[in-house]
Amino acid sequence: MAARPVAGNSTIKNASPKAGIFKSDKVRLMPGL
């Protein structure tokens, strides 16, 4: 039972920085276009 919430938290933590990176990449590409 405890392993499930831990895995969920790890996925959320990993997704957060990834989403931030994608957003930063889009912002950088937008002015380039």
PDB file of C-alpha atoms in Angstrom:
ATOM      1  CA  MET A   1       0.000   0.000   0.000  1.00  0.00           C
ATOM      2  CA  ALA A   2       2.742   2.451   0.939  1.00  0.00           C
ATOM      3  CA  ALA A   3       4.650   1.724  -2.268  1.00  0.00           C
ATOM      4  CA  ARG A   4       1.800   3.062  -4.407  1.00  0.00           C
ATOM      5  CA  PRO A   5       1.710   6.623  -2.991  1.00  0.00           C
ATOM      6  CA  VAL A   6       5.515   6.764  -3.070  1.00  0.00           C
ATOM      7  CA  ALA A   7       5.532   5.839  -6.758  1.00  0.00           C
ATOM      8  CA  GLY A   8       2.802   8.398  -7.450  1.00  0.00           C
ATOM      9  CA  ASN A   9       4.774  11.124  -5.699  1.00  0.00           C
ATOM     10  CA  SER A  10       7.931  10.244  -7.642  1.00  0.00           C
ATOM     11  CA  THR A  11       6.057  10.390 -10.952  1.00  0.00           C
ATOM     12  CA  ILE A  12       4.559  13.758 -10.045  1.00  0.00           C
ATOM     13  CA  LYS A  13       7.960  15.123  -8.989  1.00  0.00           C
ATOM     14  CA  ASN A  14       9.516  13.859 -12.230  1.00  0.00           C
ATOM     15  CA  ALA A  15       6.657  15.246 -14.332  1.00  0.00           C
ATOM     16  CA  SER A  16       6.872  18.692 -12.718  1.00  0.00           C
ATOM     17  CA  PRO A  17      10.490  19.425 -13.775  1.00  0.00           C
ATOM     18  CA  LYS A  18       9.881  17.822 -17.164  1.00  0.00           C
ATOM     19  CA  ALA A  19       6.839  20.040 -17.755  1.00  0.00           C
ATOM     20  CA  GLY A  20       8.902  23.081 -16.733  1.00  0.00           C
ATOM     21  CA  ILE A  21      11.649  22.107 -19.186  1.00  0.00           C
ATOM     22  CA  PHE A  22       9.147  21.642 -22.025  1.00  0.00           C
ATOM     23  CA  LYS A  23       7.602  25.039 -21.251  1.00  0.00           C
ATOM     24  CA  SER A  24      11.038  26.706 -21.228  1.00  0.00           C
ATOM     25  CA  ASP A  25      11.909  24.988 -24.528  1.00  0.00           C
ATOM     26  CA  LYS A  26       8.669  26.216 -26.123  1.00  0.00           C
ATOM     27  CA  VAL A  27       9.300  29.753 -24.879  1.00  0.00           C
ATOM     28  CA  ARG A  28      12.819  29.649 -26.341  1.00  0.00           C
ATOM     29  CA  LEU A  29      11.573  28.247 -29.666  1.00  0.00           C
ATOM     30  CA  MET A  30       8.733  30.753 -29.992  1.00  0.00           C
ATOM     31  CA  PRO A  31      10.974  33.864 -30.336  1.00  0.00           C
ATOM     32  CA  GLY A  32      13.235  31.847 -32.663  1.00  0.00           C
ATOM     33  CA  LEU A  33      10.291  31.282 -35.020  1.00  0.00           C
TER      34      LEU A  33
END
